[in-house]
XYZ file of C-alpha atoms in Angstrom:
680
model
C -5.917 13.535 12.725
C -6.882 13.657 9.044
C -4.900 12.258 6.126
C -2.974 15.438 5.394
C -1.923 15.895 9.007
C -0.819 12.258 8.987
C 1.308 13.012 5.923
C 2.944 15.858 7.798
C 3.597 13.451 10.663
C 5.210 10.976 8.276
C 7.467 13.793 7.025
C 8.496 14.521 10.623
C 9.135 10.824 11.240
C 11.268 10.727 8.107
C 13.344 13.604 9.457
C 13.664 11.846 12.818
C 14.700 8.665 11.031
C 17.501 10.499 9.220
C 18.725 12.104 12.447
C 18.728 8.799 14.337
C 20.509 7.115 11.459
C 23.175 9.833 11.416
C 23.678 9.503 15.188
C 23.971 5.721 14.871
C 26.538 6.073 12.094
C 28.548 8.579 14.138
C 28.626 6.144 17.072
C 29.723 3.281 14.837
C 32.462 5.386 13.237
C 33.817 6.321 16.674
C 33.901 2.684 17.798
C 35.614 1.543 14.592
C 38.207 4.324 14.781
C 39.104 3.540 18.408
C 39.417 -0.158 17.623
C 41.525 0.503 14.532
C 43.887 2.803 16.453
C 44.424 0.117 19.095
C 44.717 -2.764 16.613
C 47.339 -1.064 14.467
C 49.079 0.680 17.390
C 48.544 4.010 15.663
C 48.004 6.054 18.824
C 51.721 6.950 18.957
C 51.863 8.280 15.403
C 52.528 11.965 14.794
C 49.432 14.203 14.506
C 49.531 14.359 10.705
C 49.698 10.600 10.293
C 47.082 10.116 13.012
C 44.664 12.472 11.268
C 45.216 10.732 7.957
C 44.671 7.307 9.534
C 41.427 8.414 11.216
C 40.203 9.979 7.972
C 40.945 6.783 6.051
C 39.096 4.584 8.572
C 36.163 7.011 8.708
C 35.801 7.146 4.933
C 36.023 3.354 4.669
C 33.385 2.881 7.364
C 31.021 5.438 5.876
C 31.507 3.937 2.424
C 30.676 0.445 3.701
C 27.524 1.631 5.492
C 26.382 3.877 2.656
C 27.024 1.327 -0.065
C 25.246 -1.432 1.846
C 22.225 0.793 2.506
C 22.118 1.882 -1.137
C 22.373 -1.665 -2.488
C 19.652 -2.883 -0.127
C 17.347 0.005 -1.012
C 17.843 -0.620 -4.724
C 17.101 -4.307 -4.173
C 13.793 -3.315 -2.562
C 12.693 -1.271 -5.572
C 10.703 -4.307 -6.665
C 8.011 -3.133 -4.256
C 6.123 -4.899 -1.503
C 6.102 -8.221 -3.322
C 9.906 -8.303 -3.106
C 9.747 -8.088 0.696
C 7.051 -10.764 0.903
C 8.995 -13.180 -1.287
C 12.174 -12.663 0.764
C 10.231 -13.843 3.818
C 9.036 -16.952 1.992
C 5.738 -15.525 0.812
C 3.697 -17.324 -1.842
C 1.431 -15.137 -4.029
C -2.298 -15.794 -3.796
C -3.776 -16.031 -7.313
C -6.479 -13.523 -8.128
C -8.806 -16.372 -9.182
C -7.977 -18.850 -6.417
C -10.607 -21.471 -5.443
C -9.067 -22.403 -2.087
C -11.678 -21.403 0.576
C -9.189 -19.772 2.956
C -7.304 -17.979 0.210
C -10.569 -16.855 -1.431
C -11.736 -15.453 1.895
C -8.440 -13.582 2.247
C -8.614 -12.140 -1.274
C -12.230 -11.069 -0.807
C -11.387 -9.258 2.430
C -8.431 -7.493 0.763
C -10.507 -6.522 -2.285
C -13.318 -5.130 -0.148
C -10.875 -3.127 1.956
C -9.141 -1.748 -1.149
C -12.429 -0.605 -2.686
C -13.511 0.907 0.631
C -10.178 2.740 0.962
C -10.046 4.040 -2.608
C -6.657 2.450 -3.368
C -5.582 -0.198 -5.907
C -5.982 -3.804 -4.835
C -2.524 -4.811 -3.572
C -0.675 -8.043 -4.207
C -1.647 -10.704 -1.668
C 0.802 -13.206 -0.171
C 0.704 -16.026 2.350
C 3.712 -17.087 4.436
C 3.066 -20.859 4.447
C 5.916 -21.755 6.804
C 4.824 -19.366 9.554
C 2.362 -20.878 12.059
C 2.161 -17.752 14.227
C -0.417 -14.990 13.705
C 1.127 -12.028 11.934
C 0.836 -9.838 8.860
C 2.428 -6.857 7.174
C 1.994 -4.394 4.310
C 5.003 -3.295 2.275
C 5.669 -1.119 -0.746
C 6.679 2.347 -1.910
C 3.179 3.419 -2.982
C -0.292 1.822 -2.934
C 0.235 0.831 -6.574
C 3.152 -1.497 -5.792
C 1.941 -2.541 -2.336
C 1.708 -6.094 -1.066
C -0.215 -7.439 1.922
C 1.030 -10.679 3.451
C -0.420 -12.861 6.211
C 0.956 -15.949 7.884
C -0.542 -19.415 7.572
C -1.345 -19.187 11.271
C -3.453 -16.080 10.671
C -5.426 -17.860 7.945
C -6.039 -20.916 10.103
C -6.714 -19.308 13.478
C -8.569 -16.071 12.683
C -12.236 -15.880 11.824
C -13.407 -13.478 9.129
C -14.048 -10.565 11.517
C -10.574 -10.952 13.010
C -8.969 -11.271 9.591
C -10.811 -8.092 8.551
C -9.428 -6.313 11.588
C -5.855 -7.338 10.787
C -6.185 -6.398 7.113
C -7.788 -3.068 8.068
C -4.807 -2.391 10.353
C -2.420 -3.054 7.472
C -4.439 -0.905 5.068
C -4.015 1.989 7.469
C -0.280 1.721 6.797
C -0.978 1.523 3.040
C -3.176 4.609 2.717
C -1.268 6.816 5.157
C 2.192 6.384 3.654
C 3.689 4.399 6.536
C 4.838 1.704 4.093
C 7.245 4.048 2.359
C 8.881 4.925 5.656
C 9.016 1.247 6.652
C 10.703 0.038 3.484
C 13.184 2.912 3.584
C 13.994 1.998 7.174
C 14.819 -1.536 5.988
C 17.480 -0.145 3.667
C 19.048 2.097 6.319
C 19.075 -0.633 8.961
C 20.833 -3.012 6.596
C 23.559 -0.425 6.159
C 24.329 -0.077 9.873
C 24.039 -3.844 10.462
C 26.279 -4.721 7.542
C 29.428 -4.156 9.605
C 28.653 -7.271 11.644
C 28.927 -9.309 8.440
C 32.305 -7.740 7.584
C 33.512 -8.058 11.170
C 32.581 -11.727 11.386
C 34.500 -12.452 8.202
C 37.596 -10.483 9.257
C 37.625 -12.012 12.731
C 37.384 -15.525 11.306
C 40.095 -14.789 8.744
C 42.311 -13.258 11.420
C 41.949 -16.201 13.793
C 42.602 -18.723 11.045
C 45.456 -16.676 9.662
C 46.888 -16.217 13.143
C 46.878 -19.950 13.753
C 48.694 -20.593 10.514
C 51.211 -17.837 11.268
C 52.015 -19.333 14.671
C 52.541 -22.681 13.038
C 54.958 -21.069 10.627
C 56.699 -19.032 13.402
C 55.607 -15.794 11.761
C 54.784 -14.008 14.984
C 50.973 -13.825 14.672
C 50.893 -11.162 11.993
C 47.149 -11.684 11.512
C 46.349 -10.448 15.031
C 45.463 -6.887 13.916
C 43.061 -8.332 11.347
C 41.329 -10.349 14.040
C 41.177 -7.300 16.320
C 39.645 -5.191 13.535
C 37.128 -7.946 12.879
C 36.175 -8.074 16.550
C 35.919 -4.289 16.616
C 33.605 -4.341 13.633
C 31.512 -6.992 15.368
C 31.233 -4.705 18.389
C 30.405 -1.777 16.105
C 27.862 -3.950 14.337
C 26.151 -4.773 17.609
C 26.128 -1.077 18.401
C 24.316 -0.804 15.063
C 21.897 -3.543 16.132
C 21.138 -1.622 19.321
C 20.723 1.617 17.382
C 18.547 -0.128 14.801
C 16.192 -1.461 17.453
C 15.974 2.003 18.999
C 15.156 3.495 15.601
C 12.512 0.846 14.890
C 10.881 1.411 18.267
C 11.011 5.182 17.892
C 9.406 5.125 14.449
C 6.796 2.397 14.807
C 5.312 2.092 18.321
C 2.899 5.048 18.230
C 1.846 4.230 14.673
C 0.611 0.810 15.815
C -1.907 2.449 18.166
C -3.073 4.674 15.299
C -3.398 1.702 12.943
C -5.405 -0.240 15.550
C -7.737 2.729 15.945
C -8.067 3.038 12.161
C -9.010 -0.643 11.926
C -11.850 -0.035 14.350
C -12.922 3.011 12.342
C -12.899 0.990 9.117
C -14.926 -1.935 10.446
C -16.913 -0.121 13.170
C -16.337 -2.929 15.652
C -13.545 -3.794 18.065
C -14.109 -7.532 18.374
C -12.239 -8.269 15.145
C -8.833 -6.720 15.805
C -9.111 -7.241 19.581
C -9.891 -10.914 18.980
C -6.822 -11.252 16.755
C -4.616 -9.681 19.433
C -6.064 -11.998 22.082
C -5.292 -15.027 19.949
C -1.701 -13.813 19.609
C -1.488 -13.590 23.401
C -3.305 -16.869 24.069
C -1.677 -19.193 21.532
C 1.744 -20.735 22.052
C 3.060 -19.537 18.681
C 1.971 -15.964 19.359
C 3.191 -13.656 16.595
C 6.793 -14.912 16.501
C 8.227 -15.526 13.039
C 10.776 -18.186 12.142
C 12.319 -16.315 9.225
C 15.933 -15.182 9.775
C 14.896 -11.822 8.308
C 12.341 -11.190 11.037
C 14.415 -8.517 12.797
C 14.815 -6.598 9.554
C 11.036 -6.330 9.071
C 10.003 -6.248 12.731
C 8.862 -2.623 12.563
C 6.328 -3.321 9.789
C 4.633 -6.407 11.265
C 1.202 -6.574 12.900
C 2.703 -8.153 16.037
C 6.152 -8.545 17.582
C 8.436 -10.715 15.461
C 10.222 -12.161 18.502
C 9.059 -13.012 22.014
C 11.629 -10.955 23.868
C 13.358 -7.771 22.869
C 15.174 -5.020 24.700
C 13.481 -2.461 22.522
C 10.101 -3.712 21.380
C 8.878 -2.390 18.047
C 5.258 -2.633 19.209
C 3.390 -1.519 22.337
C 2.716 -4.249 24.944
C -0.027 -6.597 23.764
C -2.193 -6.014 26.837
C -1.988 -2.248 26.327
C -3.098 -2.566 22.708
C -6.082 -4.689 23.712
C -6.979 -2.372 26.596
C -6.944 0.605 24.216
C -9.645 -1.207 22.236
C -11.510 -2.730 25.203
C -10.964 -0.607 28.344
C -12.433 -3.334 30.603
C -9.988 -5.981 29.393
C -8.216 -7.982 32.123
C -4.803 -9.396 31.116
C -5.608 -12.513 33.149
C -8.017 -13.389 30.347
C -5.032 -14.256 28.160
C -3.952 -16.955 30.617
C -7.441 -18.465 30.574
C -7.482 -18.457 26.782
C -4.026 -19.996 26.721
C -5.141 -22.928 28.906
C -8.266 -23.459 26.820
C -6.506 -23.290 23.464
C -3.605 -25.504 24.577
C -6.008 -28.444 24.369
C -8.066 -27.283 21.369
C -6.578 -24.492 19.224
C -9.178 -22.262 17.574
C -10.185 -22.725 13.934
C -11.123 -19.587 12.037
C -13.298 -21.501 9.571
C -15.262 -23.238 12.331
C -15.778 -19.921 14.090
C -17.043 -18.422 10.825
C -19.695 -21.136 10.637
C -20.675 -20.595 14.281
C -20.889 -16.825 13.753
C -22.899 -17.197 10.543
C -20.054 -15.769 8.431
C -19.792 -18.931 6.308
C -22.257 -21.696 5.405
C -22.065 -24.889 7.444
C -21.439 -26.938 4.324
C -18.397 -24.939 3.233
C -15.483 -27.065 2.075
C -12.885 -27.629 4.755
C -9.362 -26.320 4.479
C -7.232 -28.523 2.223
C -3.897 -29.984 3.214
C -1.209 -27.247 3.565
C 0.821 -28.726 0.727
C -2.224 -28.678 -1.523
C -2.965 -25.091 -0.524
C 0.600 -24.035 -1.303
C 0.326 -25.687 -4.690
C -2.940 -23.867 -5.281
C -1.348 -20.552 -4.286
C 1.429 -21.067 -6.772
C -0.853 -22.090 -9.639
C -2.252 -19.016 -11.459
C -4.378 -20.848 -14.022
C -7.240 -22.025 -11.828
C -10.661 -20.641 -12.725
C -12.883 -18.920 -10.199
C -16.037 -20.770 -9.208
C -19.262 -18.798 -8.789
C -20.168 -20.900 -5.747
C -17.067 -20.051 -3.726
C -18.161 -20.172 -0.052
C -17.172 -16.558 0.620
C -19.095 -15.238 -2.370
C -22.718 -16.170 -3.065
C -23.641 -17.076 -6.607
C -24.824 -14.044 -8.560
C -26.803 -13.582 -11.723
C -25.141 -12.653 -14.990
C -26.300 -9.030 -14.849
C -25.467 -6.368 -12.294
C -27.946 -6.342 -9.450
C -29.979 -3.267 -8.525
C -28.268 -1.004 -6.063
C -28.813 -1.584 -2.382
C -30.189 1.350 -0.428
C -27.409 3.817 0.147
C -24.995 2.160 -2.237
C -23.158 4.220 -4.856
C -25.567 3.941 -7.732
C -28.198 5.837 -9.567
C -28.427 9.454 -10.593
C -29.256 10.947 -7.216
C -27.605 13.931 -5.591
C -26.274 14.361 -2.090
C -25.469 17.451 -0.106
C -21.753 17.887 0.505
C -19.380 20.229 2.302
C -15.718 20.440 1.252
C -14.451 20.074 4.822
C -16.351 16.838 5.302
C -14.954 15.429 2.083
C -11.422 16.212 3.288
C -12.129 14.307 6.493
C -13.013 11.257 4.365
C -9.664 11.153 2.529
C -7.853 7.928 3.501
C -10.406 7.442 6.275
C -12.948 4.841 5.157
C -15.829 4.326 7.530
C -17.855 1.181 8.109
C -20.387 2.637 5.671
C -17.703 2.795 2.991
C -16.806 -0.799 3.776
C -20.482 -1.766 3.389
C -20.541 0.049 0.047
C -17.465 -1.892 -1.064
C -19.101 -5.208 -0.184
C -22.236 -4.117 -2.056
C -20.147 -3.159 -5.092
C -18.542 -6.596 -5.196
C -21.961 -8.174 -4.798
C -23.345 -6.197 -7.746
C -20.605 -7.062 -10.241
C -21.625 -10.193 -12.184
C -19.435 -13.227 -11.632
C -18.457 -13.511 -15.317
C -17.033 -9.983 -15.194
C -15.312 -10.660 -11.871
C -13.761 -13.755 -13.407
C -12.488 -11.776 -16.388
C -11.130 -9.028 -14.142
C -9.201 -11.615 -12.138
C -7.904 -13.487 -15.175
C -4.387 -12.682 -16.383
C -5.317 -12.748 -20.086
C -8.928 -11.547 -20.097
C -8.190 -8.553 -17.842
C -6.342 -6.620 -20.593
C -9.167 -6.360 -23.161
C -11.608 -5.835 -20.282
C -9.621 -2.843 -19.048
C -9.333 -1.333 -22.525
C -13.051 -1.940 -23.034
C -13.742 0.034 -19.846
C -11.677 2.904 -21.205
C -13.313 3.088 -24.628
C -15.574 6.103 -24.896
C -19.354 5.764 -24.934
C -19.481 8.266 -27.809
C -19.507 6.275 -31.107
C -17.325 8.747 -33.000
C -14.709 8.959 -30.234
C -14.785 5.183 -29.784
C -14.102 4.689 -33.478
C -11.058 6.959 -33.270
C -9.801 5.004 -30.264
C -10.416 1.650 -31.936
C -8.535 2.712 -35.054
C -5.606 4.023 -33.009
C -5.298 0.822 -30.968
C -5.571 -1.347 -34.090
C -2.886 0.660 -35.876
C -0.396 0.747 -33.028
C -1.101 -2.436 -31.071
C -2.729 -4.860 -33.482
C -6.175 -5.698 -34.809
C -6.610 -8.637 -32.417
C -6.298 -6.475 -29.278
C -8.511 -3.741 -30.746
C -11.246 -6.264 -31.603
C -11.071 -7.856 -28.142
C -11.317 -4.441 -26.477
C -14.287 -3.511 -28.655
C -16.100 -6.754 -27.761
C -15.458 -6.071 -24.082
C -16.817 -2.528 -24.474
C -19.976 -3.915 -26.117
C -20.431 -6.285 -23.152
C -20.208 -3.292 -20.815
C -22.827 -1.122 -22.542
C -25.372 -1.626 -19.745
C -22.774 -1.854 -16.990
C -23.445 0.882 -14.379
C -21.056 3.820 -14.615
C -20.421 3.854 -10.867
C -19.049 0.297 -11.034
C -16.480 0.959 -13.766
C -13.766 2.326 -11.507
C -14.151 -0.538 -8.969
C -14.067 -3.135 -11.754
C -10.897 -1.580 -13.160
C -9.296 -1.617 -9.703
C -10.228 -5.277 -9.272
C -8.465 -6.036 -12.568
C -5.311 -4.251 -11.449
C -3.620 -7.238 -9.676
C -4.035 -9.474 -12.736
C -2.620 -6.721 -14.958
C 0.315 -6.110 -12.637
C 1.180 -9.812 -12.714
C 2.225 -9.610 -16.365
C 5.881 -9.471 -17.526
C 7.416 -6.013 -17.830
C 7.379 -5.936 -21.671
C 3.652 -6.733 -21.670
C 3.060 -4.051 -19.053
C 4.944 -1.536 -21.178
C 2.748 -2.480 -24.145
C -0.377 -2.082 -22.004
C 0.793 1.332 -20.815
C 1.250 2.377 -24.427
C -2.246 1.145 -25.297
C -3.847 3.094 -22.430
C -1.927 6.214 -23.429
C -3.110 5.691 -27.009
C -6.713 5.746 -25.810
C -6.119 8.987 -23.924
C -4.548 10.703 -26.935
C -6.795 9.189 -29.633
C -9.265 12.050 -29.726
C -9.530 15.352 -27.894
C -13.279 14.806 -27.501
C -12.810 12.200 -24.744
C -14.814 13.338 -21.739
C -13.262 14.165 -18.404
C -14.563 11.082 -16.592
C -13.176 8.722 -19.231
C -9.929 10.652 -19.306
C -9.463 10.630 -15.530
C -10.173 6.899 -15.265
C -7.597 6.284 -17.999
C -5.082 8.586 -16.347
C -5.573 6.971 -12.915
C -4.982 3.481 -14.226
C -2.049 4.677 -16.306
C -0.460 6.198 -13.208
C -1.061 3.034 -11.180
C 0.477 0.807 -13.840
C 3.490 3.110 -14.223
C 4.081 3.134 -10.468
C 3.820 -0.646 -10.204
C 6.308 -1.022 -13.052
C 8.701 1.696 -11.883
C 8.225 2.351 -8.138
C 9.402 5.777 -7.025
C 11.886 5.300 -4.177
C 13.001 8.919 -3.928
C 13.398 10.195 -0.384
C 11.132 13.221 -0.752
C 8.449 13.685 -3.393
C 6.267 16.375 -1.796
C 8.444 19.470 -1.864
C 6.518 21.860 -4.111
C 4.640 24.891 -2.829
C 1.274 25.999 -4.135
C 2.709 29.339 -5.206
C 5.129 27.486 -7.504
C 2.400 25.337 -9.108
C -0.368 27.906 -9.442
C -0.733 27.628 -13.217
C -1.185 23.838 -13.075
C -3.699 24.084 -10.220
C -5.697 26.793 -11.960
C -5.742 24.741 -15.176
C -7.267 21.813 -13.265
C -9.984 24.033 -11.769
C -10.764 25.587 -15.163
C -11.076 22.189 -16.872
C -13.388 20.891 -14.158
C -15.564 24.001 -14.378
C -15.704 23.765 -18.147
C -16.687 20.101 -18.381
C -19.028 20.125 -15.403
C -21.085 23.196 -16.281
C -22.259 23.645 -19.879
C -23.522 27.139 -19.095
C -20.706 29.685 -19.343
C -21.943 31.695 -16.380
C -22.267 28.652 -14.123
C -18.839 27.440 -15.195
C -17.255 30.762 -14.300
C -18.978 30.848 -10.904
C -17.787 27.304 -10.166
C -14.263 28.240 -11.212
C -14.234 31.315 -8.989
C -15.489 29.217 -6.054
C -12.499 26.925 -6.535
C -10.029 29.793 -6.889
C -11.449 31.424 -3.758
C -10.804 28.229 -1.826
C -7.356 27.646 -3.296
C -6.005 31.206 -3.336
C -8.219 33.457 -1.190
C -8.196 37.083 -2.270
C -6.706 36.305 -5.676
C -8.479 37.457 -8.837
C -7.762 35.070 -11.699
C -9.813 35.231 -14.922
C -11.619 32.122 -16.121
C -9.708 30.879 -19.188
C -10.165 27.152 -19.823
C -7.365 25.588 -21.907
C -8.100 24.994 -25.576
C -7.206 21.305 -25.521
C -9.487 20.542 -22.569
C -8.605 17.591 -20.363
C -5.424 16.863 -22.306
C -3.972 20.056 -20.824
C -3.811 18.158 -17.524
C -1.150 15.764 -18.822
C 1.575 18.194 -17.797
C -0.243 19.292 -14.635
C -0.483 15.966 -12.766
C 3.216 15.439 -11.932
C 3.461 19.015 -10.685
C 0.337 18.843 -8.537
C 1.159 15.428 -7.109
C 4.401 16.890 -5.756
C 2.646 19.451 -3.553
C 3.317 19.556 0.163
C 0.547 17.969 2.288
C -1.005 21.250 3.417
C -1.091 22.687 -0.094
C -2.481 19.450 -1.524
C -5.246 19.632 1.078
C -6.222 23.082 -0.215
C -6.142 21.833 -3.803
C -8.508 18.948 -3.019
C -10.815 21.363 -1.185
C -10.790 23.679 -4.216
C -11.591 20.750 -6.509
C -14.562 19.869 -4.325
C -15.688 23.505 -4.396
C -15.730 23.514 -8.220
C -17.550 20.214 -8.580
C -20.104 21.027 -5.879
C -20.546 24.722 -6.565
C -24.262 24.406 -5.822
C -23.573 22.491 -2.610
C -24.623 19.191 -4.164
C -22.868 16.337 -5.952
C -24.134 13.760 -8.393
C -22.794 10.221 -8.333
C -20.735 10.771 -11.537
C -19.206 13.878 -9.942
C -18.323 11.865 -6.834
C -16.659 9.169 -8.909
C -14.799 11.870 -10.842
C -13.585 13.396 -7.573
C -12.449 9.985 -6.324
C -10.486 9.463 -9.518
C -8.780 12.867 -9.286
C -7.904 12.200 -5.638
C -6.448 8.852 -6.676
C -4.180 10.491 -9.257
C -3.042 12.937 -6.554
C -2.452 10.063 -4.075
C -5.180 11.229 -1.714
C -7.380 8.092 -1.672
C -11.064 8.912 -1.262
C -13.443 6.124 -0.160
C -17.036 5.776 -1.406
C -19.168 8.588 -0.008
C -22.714 8.169 -1.334
C -25.213 8.328 1.472
C -22.431 9.053 3.938
C -21.783 12.787 3.586
C -24.149 15.502 4.697
C -23.795 19.217 4.763
């Protein structure tokens, strides 16, 4: 199942979710109406009064459910970080020096680069000793990944990679959006228990007072309504668990399989699942909100449940290791009861960390470190070897140099949102090649802004001067000078590392207050509009980061965003193909042939003349929102057509690959590194 088919599956799950929610609401309304009729002795009323009474109760019930669901959904518009903080999550600073937290951030950064998505926010749940994790958010740009303290302490690096890879599968495939929407709907149908508890308590108390005052127990109907709402609420609980199980169980198998695909080994995620089964804490959370987020967790939130949100643990392990014997969990449990495993010690034994690595600090100290954003990164952090001040030469097969690779559009489509172990190796090599001073600046809240603008300044002196003047005029001389100094420092920085460095800076940028983010958005837009001579690679990088920042600042929580058909967006799609042909092929004849190859892939049998827009890449400003709203199948054809234009001769250069990755990012079709990994 490729990415686009998975998107179609998510659409079907969304439809199923709506239907199940409607059925649950209908059941709750029936229960409330029956209880209200009995409580107020309205069954003997005439038909007109009875109909009016039922209508009034139905409207009130629907209003309560709908309003609660709406309020909860609006409260979750803060993105994945909002969910993590509600569960007690503490953000992990981008420049943390804590060994365990640094290891976690490095794993997340590598997985993000390998997946072709922005680096998400990272949280730790310090009060949770069990092994668990989750990813939450509306889009990859406002996503957060959270792990428990137990996961940090008990899992070695391979196992932590497996868990994070599992969560990234939910990030890149759009499962997060469905999960966070489900939270809002579930709150709506569970809200009646809160109302019912209050009414029942008020009715009992009021009834007692009435009896004392010889008033005949006038509060009895109120108590009965409260009890009825409690019953209806528990019907909602039952329905909610059914919905969670229906939506999430099969996706957990797919995410486990994706984790194996990402890391090309089963021992990591299988080892994490075995530790959940063998340790006394398992995956159970202490948070009172655990049932609300149970469907988005790595493991079951509670030990027992009538309707489990996850497949049985032994079945998940057996799917990864067919020879697995469940009795092994009992053996591990007896062994670990006396000596619980330590992830850091296992790292040393496996050669994943040096023997002299600093030991984990006291939990209170670690929590203080996680909450302190002003610590500076050390170049000798155990999980990152010290590097020289200049980018290292590329490793064999890493995305560098000016080579060309043979490519077929179908194979590129199979890579969308499907990073392989080779892509993960590339991501690790990319991090290894970026000098520590630049990594430190990318992870620093203040230094990341001029660094980003420096990355976006054009290499052409005349264009750069226009950009510098525009930034100075609209955003101040100080920022313009800082951006120019950063651009000068990046003169010899390899082009293929610019997009990864910008993505690594994204968490530090996103951590800024909203007014500062708005100012940064304006500065990036200024660079895009400063001069029409900006080249397509510089433009697309700017546009990608602009889109990511906008989404993190204003997450899109609309129910459906992929409604458009290709026939309705033909002009925008053709404009994209014409711009790519124009900028990628200086020769007019070659450009036209590349354009026709794209049109033939996008709209077979259609004859459309080659007419590139006069304003070049800036013509795409109005095209992106239209194209990003395409249905999954049509977006798949558009990406294939884009590949056909760029690789008209059947080959791709590294700059063309990076350009394609950027375009796919703008269209929310994350494309992992491909160099040395695609053949045709």
